[in-house]
JSON list of C-alpha atoms and ligand atoms in Angstrom, two decimals:
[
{"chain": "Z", "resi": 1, "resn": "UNK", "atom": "CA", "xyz": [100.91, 93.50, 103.05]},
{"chain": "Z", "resi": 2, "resn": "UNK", "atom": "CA", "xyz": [103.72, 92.31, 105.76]},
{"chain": "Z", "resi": 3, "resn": "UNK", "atom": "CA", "xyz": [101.81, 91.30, 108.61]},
{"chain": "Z", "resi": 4, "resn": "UNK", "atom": "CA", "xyz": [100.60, 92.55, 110.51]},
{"chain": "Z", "resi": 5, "resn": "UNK", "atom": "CA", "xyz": [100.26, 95.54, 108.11]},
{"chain": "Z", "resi": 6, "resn": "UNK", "atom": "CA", "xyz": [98.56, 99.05, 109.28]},
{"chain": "Z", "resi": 7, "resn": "UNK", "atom": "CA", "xyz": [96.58, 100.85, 106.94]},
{"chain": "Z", "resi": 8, "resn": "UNK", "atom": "CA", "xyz": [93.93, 103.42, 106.55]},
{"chain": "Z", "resi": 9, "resn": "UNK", "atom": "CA", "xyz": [91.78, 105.91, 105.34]},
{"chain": "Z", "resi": 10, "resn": "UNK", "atom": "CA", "xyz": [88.40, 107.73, 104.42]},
{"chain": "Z", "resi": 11, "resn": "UNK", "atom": "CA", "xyz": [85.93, 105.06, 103.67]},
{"chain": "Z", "resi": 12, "resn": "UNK", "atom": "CA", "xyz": [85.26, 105.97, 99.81]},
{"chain": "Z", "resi": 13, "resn": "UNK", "atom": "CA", "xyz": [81.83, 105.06, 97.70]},
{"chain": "Z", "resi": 14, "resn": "UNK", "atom": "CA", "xyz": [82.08, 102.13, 95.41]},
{"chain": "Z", "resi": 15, "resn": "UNK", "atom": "CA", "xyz": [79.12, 101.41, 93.46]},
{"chain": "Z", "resi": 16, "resn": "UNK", "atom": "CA", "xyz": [77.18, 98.53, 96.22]},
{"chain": "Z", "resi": 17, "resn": "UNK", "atom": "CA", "xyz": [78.01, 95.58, 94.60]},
{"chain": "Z", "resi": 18, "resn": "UNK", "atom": "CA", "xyz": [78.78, 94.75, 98.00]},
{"chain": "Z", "resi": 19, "resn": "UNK", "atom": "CA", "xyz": [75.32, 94.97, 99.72]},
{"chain": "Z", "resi": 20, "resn": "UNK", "atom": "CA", "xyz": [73.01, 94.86, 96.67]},
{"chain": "Z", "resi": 21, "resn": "UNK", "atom": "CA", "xyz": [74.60, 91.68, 94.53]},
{"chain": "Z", "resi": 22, "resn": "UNK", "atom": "CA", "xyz": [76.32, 89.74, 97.33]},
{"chain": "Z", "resi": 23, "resn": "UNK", "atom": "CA", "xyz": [74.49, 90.58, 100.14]},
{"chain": "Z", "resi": 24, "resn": "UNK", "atom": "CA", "xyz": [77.82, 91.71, 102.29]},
{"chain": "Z", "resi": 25, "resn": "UNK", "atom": "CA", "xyz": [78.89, 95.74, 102.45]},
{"chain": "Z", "resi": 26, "resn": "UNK", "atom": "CA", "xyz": [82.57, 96.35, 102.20]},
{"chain": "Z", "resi": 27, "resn": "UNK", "atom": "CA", "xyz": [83.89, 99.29, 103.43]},
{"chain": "Z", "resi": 28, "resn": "UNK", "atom": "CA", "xyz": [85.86, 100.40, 100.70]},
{"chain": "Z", "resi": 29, "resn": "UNK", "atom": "CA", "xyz": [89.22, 102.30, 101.80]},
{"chain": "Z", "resi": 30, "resn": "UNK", "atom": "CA", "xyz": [90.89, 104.94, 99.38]},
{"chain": "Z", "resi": 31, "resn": "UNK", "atom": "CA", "xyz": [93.93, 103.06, 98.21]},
{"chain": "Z", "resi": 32, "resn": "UNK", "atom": "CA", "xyz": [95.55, 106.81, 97.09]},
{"chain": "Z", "resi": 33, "resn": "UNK", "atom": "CA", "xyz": [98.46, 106.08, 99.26]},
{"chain": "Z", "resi": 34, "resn": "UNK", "atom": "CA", "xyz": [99.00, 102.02, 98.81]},
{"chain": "Z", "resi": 35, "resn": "UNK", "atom": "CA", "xyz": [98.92, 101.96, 94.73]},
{"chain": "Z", "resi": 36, "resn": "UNK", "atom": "CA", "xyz": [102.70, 100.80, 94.90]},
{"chain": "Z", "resi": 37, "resn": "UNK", "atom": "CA", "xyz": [102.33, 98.45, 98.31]},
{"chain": "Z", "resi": 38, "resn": "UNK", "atom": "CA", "xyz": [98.71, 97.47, 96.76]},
{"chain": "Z", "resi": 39, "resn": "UNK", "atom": "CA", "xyz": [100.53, 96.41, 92.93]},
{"chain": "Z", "resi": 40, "resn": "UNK", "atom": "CA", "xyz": [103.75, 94.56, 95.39]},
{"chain": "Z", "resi": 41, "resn": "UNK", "atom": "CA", "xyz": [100.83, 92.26, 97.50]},
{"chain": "Z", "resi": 42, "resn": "UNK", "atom": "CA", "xyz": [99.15, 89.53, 96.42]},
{"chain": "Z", "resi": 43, "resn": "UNK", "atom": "CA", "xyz": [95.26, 89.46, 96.19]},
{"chain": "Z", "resi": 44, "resn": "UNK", "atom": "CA", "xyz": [93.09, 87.48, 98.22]},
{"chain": "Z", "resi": 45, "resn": "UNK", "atom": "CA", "xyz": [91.61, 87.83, 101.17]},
{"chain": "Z", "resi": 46, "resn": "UNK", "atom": "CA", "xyz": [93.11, 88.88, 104.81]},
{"chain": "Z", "resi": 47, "resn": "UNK", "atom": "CA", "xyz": [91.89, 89.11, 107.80]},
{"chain": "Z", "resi": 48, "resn": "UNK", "atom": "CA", "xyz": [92.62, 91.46, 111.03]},
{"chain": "Z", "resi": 49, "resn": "UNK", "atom": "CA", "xyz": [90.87, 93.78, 112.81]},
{"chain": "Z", "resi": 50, "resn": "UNK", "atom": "CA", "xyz": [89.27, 97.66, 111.55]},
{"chain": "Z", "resi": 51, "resn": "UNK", "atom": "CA", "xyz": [89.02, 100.57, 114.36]},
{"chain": "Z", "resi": 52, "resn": "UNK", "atom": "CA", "xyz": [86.70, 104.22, 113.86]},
{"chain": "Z", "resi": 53, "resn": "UNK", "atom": "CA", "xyz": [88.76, 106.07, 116.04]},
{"chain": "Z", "resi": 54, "resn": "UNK", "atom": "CA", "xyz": [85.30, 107.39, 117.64]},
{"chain": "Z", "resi": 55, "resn": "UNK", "atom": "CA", "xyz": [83.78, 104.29, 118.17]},
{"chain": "Z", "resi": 56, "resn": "UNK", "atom": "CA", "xyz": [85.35, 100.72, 118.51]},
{"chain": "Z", "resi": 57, "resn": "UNK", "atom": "CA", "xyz": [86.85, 97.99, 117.38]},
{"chain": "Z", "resi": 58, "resn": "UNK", "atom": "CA", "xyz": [86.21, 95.52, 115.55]},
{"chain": "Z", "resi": 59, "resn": "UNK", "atom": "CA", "xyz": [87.19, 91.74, 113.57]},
{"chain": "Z", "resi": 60, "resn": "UNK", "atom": "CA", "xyz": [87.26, 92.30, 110.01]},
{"chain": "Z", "resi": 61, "resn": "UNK", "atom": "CA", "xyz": [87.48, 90.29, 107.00]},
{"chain": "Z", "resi": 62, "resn": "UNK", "atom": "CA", "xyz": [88.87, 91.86, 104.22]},
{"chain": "Z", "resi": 63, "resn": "UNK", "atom": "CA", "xyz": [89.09, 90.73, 99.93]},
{"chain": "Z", "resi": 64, "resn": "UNK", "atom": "CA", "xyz": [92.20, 92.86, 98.35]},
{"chain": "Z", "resi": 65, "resn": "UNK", "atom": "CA", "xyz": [91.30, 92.22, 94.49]},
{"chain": "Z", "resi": 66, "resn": "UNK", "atom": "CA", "xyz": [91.48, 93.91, 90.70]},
{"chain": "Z", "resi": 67, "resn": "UNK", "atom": "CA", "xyz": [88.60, 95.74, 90.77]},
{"chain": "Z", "resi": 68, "resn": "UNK", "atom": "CA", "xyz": [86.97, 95.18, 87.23]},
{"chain": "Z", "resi": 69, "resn": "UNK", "atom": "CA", "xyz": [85.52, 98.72, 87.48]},
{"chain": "Z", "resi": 70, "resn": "UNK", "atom": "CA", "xyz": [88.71, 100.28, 86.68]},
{"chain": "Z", "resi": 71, "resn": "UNK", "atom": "CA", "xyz": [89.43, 97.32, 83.57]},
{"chain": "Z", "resi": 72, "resn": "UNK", "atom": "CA", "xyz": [91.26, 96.00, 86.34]},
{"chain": "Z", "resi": 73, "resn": "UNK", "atom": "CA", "xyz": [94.28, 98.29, 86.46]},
{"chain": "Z", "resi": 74, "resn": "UNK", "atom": "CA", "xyz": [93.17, 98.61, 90.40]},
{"chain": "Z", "resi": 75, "resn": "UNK", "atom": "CA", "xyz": [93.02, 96.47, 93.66]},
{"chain": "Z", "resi": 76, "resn": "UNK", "atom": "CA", "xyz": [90.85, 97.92, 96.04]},
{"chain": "Z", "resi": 77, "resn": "UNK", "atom": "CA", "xyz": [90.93, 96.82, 99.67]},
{"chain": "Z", "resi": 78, "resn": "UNK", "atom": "CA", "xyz": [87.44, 96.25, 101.22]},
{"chain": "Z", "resi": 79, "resn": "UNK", "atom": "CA", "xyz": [87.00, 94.78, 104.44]},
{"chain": "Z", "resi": 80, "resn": "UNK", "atom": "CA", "xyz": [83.68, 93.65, 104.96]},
{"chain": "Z", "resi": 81, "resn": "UNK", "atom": "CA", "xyz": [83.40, 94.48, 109.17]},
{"chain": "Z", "resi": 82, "resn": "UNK", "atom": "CA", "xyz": [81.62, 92.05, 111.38]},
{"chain": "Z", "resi": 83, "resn": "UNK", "atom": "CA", "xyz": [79.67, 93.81, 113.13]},
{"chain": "Z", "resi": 84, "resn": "UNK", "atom": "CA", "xyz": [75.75, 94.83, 112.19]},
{"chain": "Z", "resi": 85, "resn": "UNK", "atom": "CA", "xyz": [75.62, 98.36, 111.70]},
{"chain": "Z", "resi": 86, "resn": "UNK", "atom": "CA", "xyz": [72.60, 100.95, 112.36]},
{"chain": "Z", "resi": 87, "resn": "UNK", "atom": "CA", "xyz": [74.43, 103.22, 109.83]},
{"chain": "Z", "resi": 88, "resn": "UNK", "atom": "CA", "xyz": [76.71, 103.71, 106.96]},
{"chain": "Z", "resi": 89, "resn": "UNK", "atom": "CA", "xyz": [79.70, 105.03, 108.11]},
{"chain": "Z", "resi": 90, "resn": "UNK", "atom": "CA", "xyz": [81.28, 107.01, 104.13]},
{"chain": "Z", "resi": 91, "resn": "UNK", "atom": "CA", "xyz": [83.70, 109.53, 104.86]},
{"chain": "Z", "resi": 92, "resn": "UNK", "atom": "CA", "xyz": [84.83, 108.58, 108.35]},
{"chain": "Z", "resi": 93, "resn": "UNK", "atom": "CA", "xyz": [88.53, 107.18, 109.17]},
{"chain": "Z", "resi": 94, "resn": "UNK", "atom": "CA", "xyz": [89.17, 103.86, 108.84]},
{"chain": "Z", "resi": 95, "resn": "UNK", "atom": "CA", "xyz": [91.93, 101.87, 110.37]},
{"chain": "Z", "resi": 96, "resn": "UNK", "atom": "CA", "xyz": [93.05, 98.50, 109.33]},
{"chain": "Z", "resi": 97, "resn": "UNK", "atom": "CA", "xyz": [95.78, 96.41, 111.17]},
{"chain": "Z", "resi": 98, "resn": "UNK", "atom": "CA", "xyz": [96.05, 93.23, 108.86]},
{"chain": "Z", "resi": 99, "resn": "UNK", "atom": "CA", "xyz": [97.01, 89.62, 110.65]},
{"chain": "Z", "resi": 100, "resn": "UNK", "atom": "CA", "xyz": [96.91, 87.20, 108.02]},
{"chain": "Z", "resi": 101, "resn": "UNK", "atom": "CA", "xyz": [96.37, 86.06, 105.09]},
{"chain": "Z", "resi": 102, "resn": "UNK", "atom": "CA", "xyz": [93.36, 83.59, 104.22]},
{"chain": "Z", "resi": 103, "resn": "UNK", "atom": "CA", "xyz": [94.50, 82.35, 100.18]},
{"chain": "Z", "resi": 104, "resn": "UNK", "atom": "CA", "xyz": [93.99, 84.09, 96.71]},
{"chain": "Z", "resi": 105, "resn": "UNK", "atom": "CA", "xyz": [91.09, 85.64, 95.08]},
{"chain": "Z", "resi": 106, "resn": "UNK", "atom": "CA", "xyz": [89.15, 83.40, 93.48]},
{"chain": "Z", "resi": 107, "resn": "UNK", "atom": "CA", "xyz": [86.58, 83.55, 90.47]},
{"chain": "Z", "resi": 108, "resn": "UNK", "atom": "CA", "xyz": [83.57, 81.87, 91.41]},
{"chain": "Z", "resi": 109, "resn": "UNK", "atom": "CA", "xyz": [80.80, 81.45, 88.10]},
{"chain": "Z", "resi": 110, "resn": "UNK", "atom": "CA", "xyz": [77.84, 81.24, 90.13]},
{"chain": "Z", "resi": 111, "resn": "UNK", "atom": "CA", "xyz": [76.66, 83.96, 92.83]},
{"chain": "Z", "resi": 112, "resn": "UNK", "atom": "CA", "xyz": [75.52, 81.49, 94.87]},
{"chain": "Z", "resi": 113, "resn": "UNK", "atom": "CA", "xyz": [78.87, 80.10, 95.82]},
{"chain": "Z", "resi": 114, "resn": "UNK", "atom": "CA", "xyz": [80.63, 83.75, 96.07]},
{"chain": "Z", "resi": 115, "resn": "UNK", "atom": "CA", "xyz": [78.16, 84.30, 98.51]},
{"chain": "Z", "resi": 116, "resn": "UNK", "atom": "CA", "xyz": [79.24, 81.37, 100.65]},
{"chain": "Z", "resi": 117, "resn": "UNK", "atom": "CA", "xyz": [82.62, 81.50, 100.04]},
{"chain": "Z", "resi": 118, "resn": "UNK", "atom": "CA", "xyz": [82.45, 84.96, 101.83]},
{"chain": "Z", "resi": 119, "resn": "UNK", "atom": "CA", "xyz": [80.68, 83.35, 104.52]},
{"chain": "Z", "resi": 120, "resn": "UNK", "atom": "CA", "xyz": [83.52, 80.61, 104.93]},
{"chain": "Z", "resi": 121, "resn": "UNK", "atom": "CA", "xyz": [86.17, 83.08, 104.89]},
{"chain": "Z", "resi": 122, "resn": "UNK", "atom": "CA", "xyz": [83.95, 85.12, 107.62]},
{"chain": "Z", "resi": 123, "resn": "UNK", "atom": "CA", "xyz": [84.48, 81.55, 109.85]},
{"chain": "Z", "resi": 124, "resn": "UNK", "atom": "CA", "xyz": [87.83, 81.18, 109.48]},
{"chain": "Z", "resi": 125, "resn": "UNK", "atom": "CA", "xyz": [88.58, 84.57, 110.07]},
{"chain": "Z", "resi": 126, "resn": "UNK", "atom": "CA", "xyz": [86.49, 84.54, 113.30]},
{"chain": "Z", "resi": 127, "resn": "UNK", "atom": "CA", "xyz": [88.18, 81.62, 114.65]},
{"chain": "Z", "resi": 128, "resn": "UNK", "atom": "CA", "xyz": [91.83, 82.82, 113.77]},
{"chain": "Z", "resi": 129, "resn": "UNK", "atom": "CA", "xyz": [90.80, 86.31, 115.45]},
{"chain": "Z", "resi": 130, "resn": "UNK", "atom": "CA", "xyz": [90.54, 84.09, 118.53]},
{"chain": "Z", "resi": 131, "resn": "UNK", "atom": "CA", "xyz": [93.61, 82.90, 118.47]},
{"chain": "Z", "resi": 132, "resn": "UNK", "atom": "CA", "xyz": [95.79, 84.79, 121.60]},
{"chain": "Z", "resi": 133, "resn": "UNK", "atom": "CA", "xyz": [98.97, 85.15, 119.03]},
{"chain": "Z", "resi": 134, "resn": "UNK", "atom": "CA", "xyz": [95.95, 87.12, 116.98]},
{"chain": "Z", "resi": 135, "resn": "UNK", "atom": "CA", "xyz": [93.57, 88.55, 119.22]},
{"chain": "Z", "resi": 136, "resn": "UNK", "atom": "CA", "xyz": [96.17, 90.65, 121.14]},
{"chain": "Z", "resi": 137, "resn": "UNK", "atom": "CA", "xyz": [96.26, 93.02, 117.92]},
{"chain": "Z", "resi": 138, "resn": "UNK", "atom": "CA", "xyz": [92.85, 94.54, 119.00]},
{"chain": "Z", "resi": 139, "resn": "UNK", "atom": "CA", "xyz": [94.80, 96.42, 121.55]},
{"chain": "Z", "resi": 140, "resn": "UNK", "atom": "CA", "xyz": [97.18, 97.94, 118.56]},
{"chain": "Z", "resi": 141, "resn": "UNK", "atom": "CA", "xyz": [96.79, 101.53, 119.85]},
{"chain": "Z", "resi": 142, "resn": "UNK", "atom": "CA", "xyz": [96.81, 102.38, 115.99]},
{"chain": "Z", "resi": 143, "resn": "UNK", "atom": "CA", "xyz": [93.18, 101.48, 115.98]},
{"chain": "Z", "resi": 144, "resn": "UNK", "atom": "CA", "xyz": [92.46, 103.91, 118.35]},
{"chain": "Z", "resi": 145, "resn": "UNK", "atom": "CA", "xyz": [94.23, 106.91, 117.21]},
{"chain": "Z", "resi": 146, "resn": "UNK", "atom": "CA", "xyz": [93.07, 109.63, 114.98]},
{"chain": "Z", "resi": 147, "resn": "UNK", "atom": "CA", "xyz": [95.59, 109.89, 112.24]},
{"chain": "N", "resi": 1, "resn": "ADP", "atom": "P1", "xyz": [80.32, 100.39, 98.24]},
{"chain": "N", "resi": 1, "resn": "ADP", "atom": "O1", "xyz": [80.37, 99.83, 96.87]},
{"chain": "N", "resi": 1, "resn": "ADP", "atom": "O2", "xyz": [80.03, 101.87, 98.25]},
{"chain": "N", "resi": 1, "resn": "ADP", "atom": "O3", "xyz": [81.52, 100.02, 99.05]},
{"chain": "N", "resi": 1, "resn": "ADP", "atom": "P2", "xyz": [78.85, 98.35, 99.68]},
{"chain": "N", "resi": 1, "resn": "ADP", "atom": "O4", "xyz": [77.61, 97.74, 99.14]},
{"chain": "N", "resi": 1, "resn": "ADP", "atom": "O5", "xyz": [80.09, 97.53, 99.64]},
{"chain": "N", "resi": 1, "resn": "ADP", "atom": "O6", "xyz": [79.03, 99.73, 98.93]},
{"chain": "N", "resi": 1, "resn": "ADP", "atom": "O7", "xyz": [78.53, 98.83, 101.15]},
{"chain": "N", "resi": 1, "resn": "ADP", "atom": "C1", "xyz": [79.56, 99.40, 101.89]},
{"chain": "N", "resi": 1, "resn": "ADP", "atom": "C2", "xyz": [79.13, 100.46, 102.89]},
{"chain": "N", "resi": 1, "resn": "ADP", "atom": "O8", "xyz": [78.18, 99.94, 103.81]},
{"chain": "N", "resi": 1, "resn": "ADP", "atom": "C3", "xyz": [80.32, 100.89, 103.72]},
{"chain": "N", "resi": 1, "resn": "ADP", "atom": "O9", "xyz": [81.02, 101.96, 103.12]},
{"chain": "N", "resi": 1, "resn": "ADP", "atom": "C4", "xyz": [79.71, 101.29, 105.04]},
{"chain": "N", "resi": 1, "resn": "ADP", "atom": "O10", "xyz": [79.40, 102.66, 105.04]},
{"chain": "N", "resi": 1, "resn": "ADP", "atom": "C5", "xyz": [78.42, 100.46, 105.09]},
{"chain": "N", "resi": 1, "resn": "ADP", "atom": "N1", "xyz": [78.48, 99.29, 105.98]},
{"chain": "N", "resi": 1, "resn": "ADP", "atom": "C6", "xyz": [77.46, 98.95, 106.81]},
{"chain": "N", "resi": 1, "resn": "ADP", "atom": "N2", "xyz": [77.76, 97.85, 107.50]},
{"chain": "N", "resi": 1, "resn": "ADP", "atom": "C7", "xyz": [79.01, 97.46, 107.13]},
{"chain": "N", "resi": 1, "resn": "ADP", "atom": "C8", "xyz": [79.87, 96.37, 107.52]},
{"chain": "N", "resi": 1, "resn": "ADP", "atom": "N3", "xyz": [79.49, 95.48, 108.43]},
{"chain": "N", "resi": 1, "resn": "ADP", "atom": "N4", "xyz": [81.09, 96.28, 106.93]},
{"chain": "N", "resi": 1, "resn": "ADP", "atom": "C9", "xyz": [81.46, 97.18, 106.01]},
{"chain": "N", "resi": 1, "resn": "ADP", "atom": "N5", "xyz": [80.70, 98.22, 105.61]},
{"chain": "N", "resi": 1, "resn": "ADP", "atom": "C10", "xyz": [79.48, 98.38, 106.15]},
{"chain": "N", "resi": 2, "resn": "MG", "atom": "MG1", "xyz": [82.15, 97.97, 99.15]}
]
């Protein structure tokens, strides 16, 4: 994904690892029109900022990874959004204008340490969306548009 990279799409069902094993929902975007751009970047985890074009705006953190679901002959792109939601939000538009890049995907053996990798990746993330050369993205009108 050149950054900063637009994307987006109907948030699609995955099957909750997310919330049920780790503890963190991703918002899992249909990657039917990024298969070739999804096989060209590398996985890992980003970081930029996610827009419902009826609501808001808001930092994201996202992990773009083989998805061992599909024998991992798929990446999927979930960002997880931080924010706490009321709601789930499946089937509404999804916007994602990427910033940077964090480092690779890693394979962690314990849960325990996945879960607070996440959690350091949610810091830095944070901090670099406070950055002014970063920040200024949350104005990207493409957030805000219906597509
Ligand atoms: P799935 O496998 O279906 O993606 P998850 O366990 O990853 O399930 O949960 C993701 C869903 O939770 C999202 O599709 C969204 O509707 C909801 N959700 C609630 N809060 C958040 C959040 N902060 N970030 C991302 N998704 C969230
Ligand atoms: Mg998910």
């Amino acid at each position: 994904l050149i950054e900063p990279g637009q994307i987006g799409g109907p948030v699609v069902k995955g099957f909750r690892q997310g919330s049920k094993v780790v503890g963190i929902p991703t918002a899992n975007l249909s990657t039917k029109q990024y298969s070739t751009l999804l096989f060209e970047h590398p996985s890992g985890v980003y970081f930029g900022l996610a827009g419902l074009p009826t609501c808001c705006v808001f930092k994201m953190v996202m992990n773009v990874c083989w998805n061992p679901y599909f024998n991992n002959t798929e990446k999927t792109i979930e960002p997880w959004l931080l924010h706490d939601f009321d709601e789930d939000f499946y089937g509404e538009e999804l916007l994602l204008v990427i910033v940077g890049y964090i480092w690779p995907e890693a394979n962690f053996p314990a849960l325990g340490s996945l879960t607070e990798m996440i959690h350091e990746d949610r810091k830095i993330a944070e901090e670099a969306l406070d950055l002014p050369m970063h920040s200024k993205f949350k104005d990207d009108p493409y957030l805000k548009s219906p597509h």
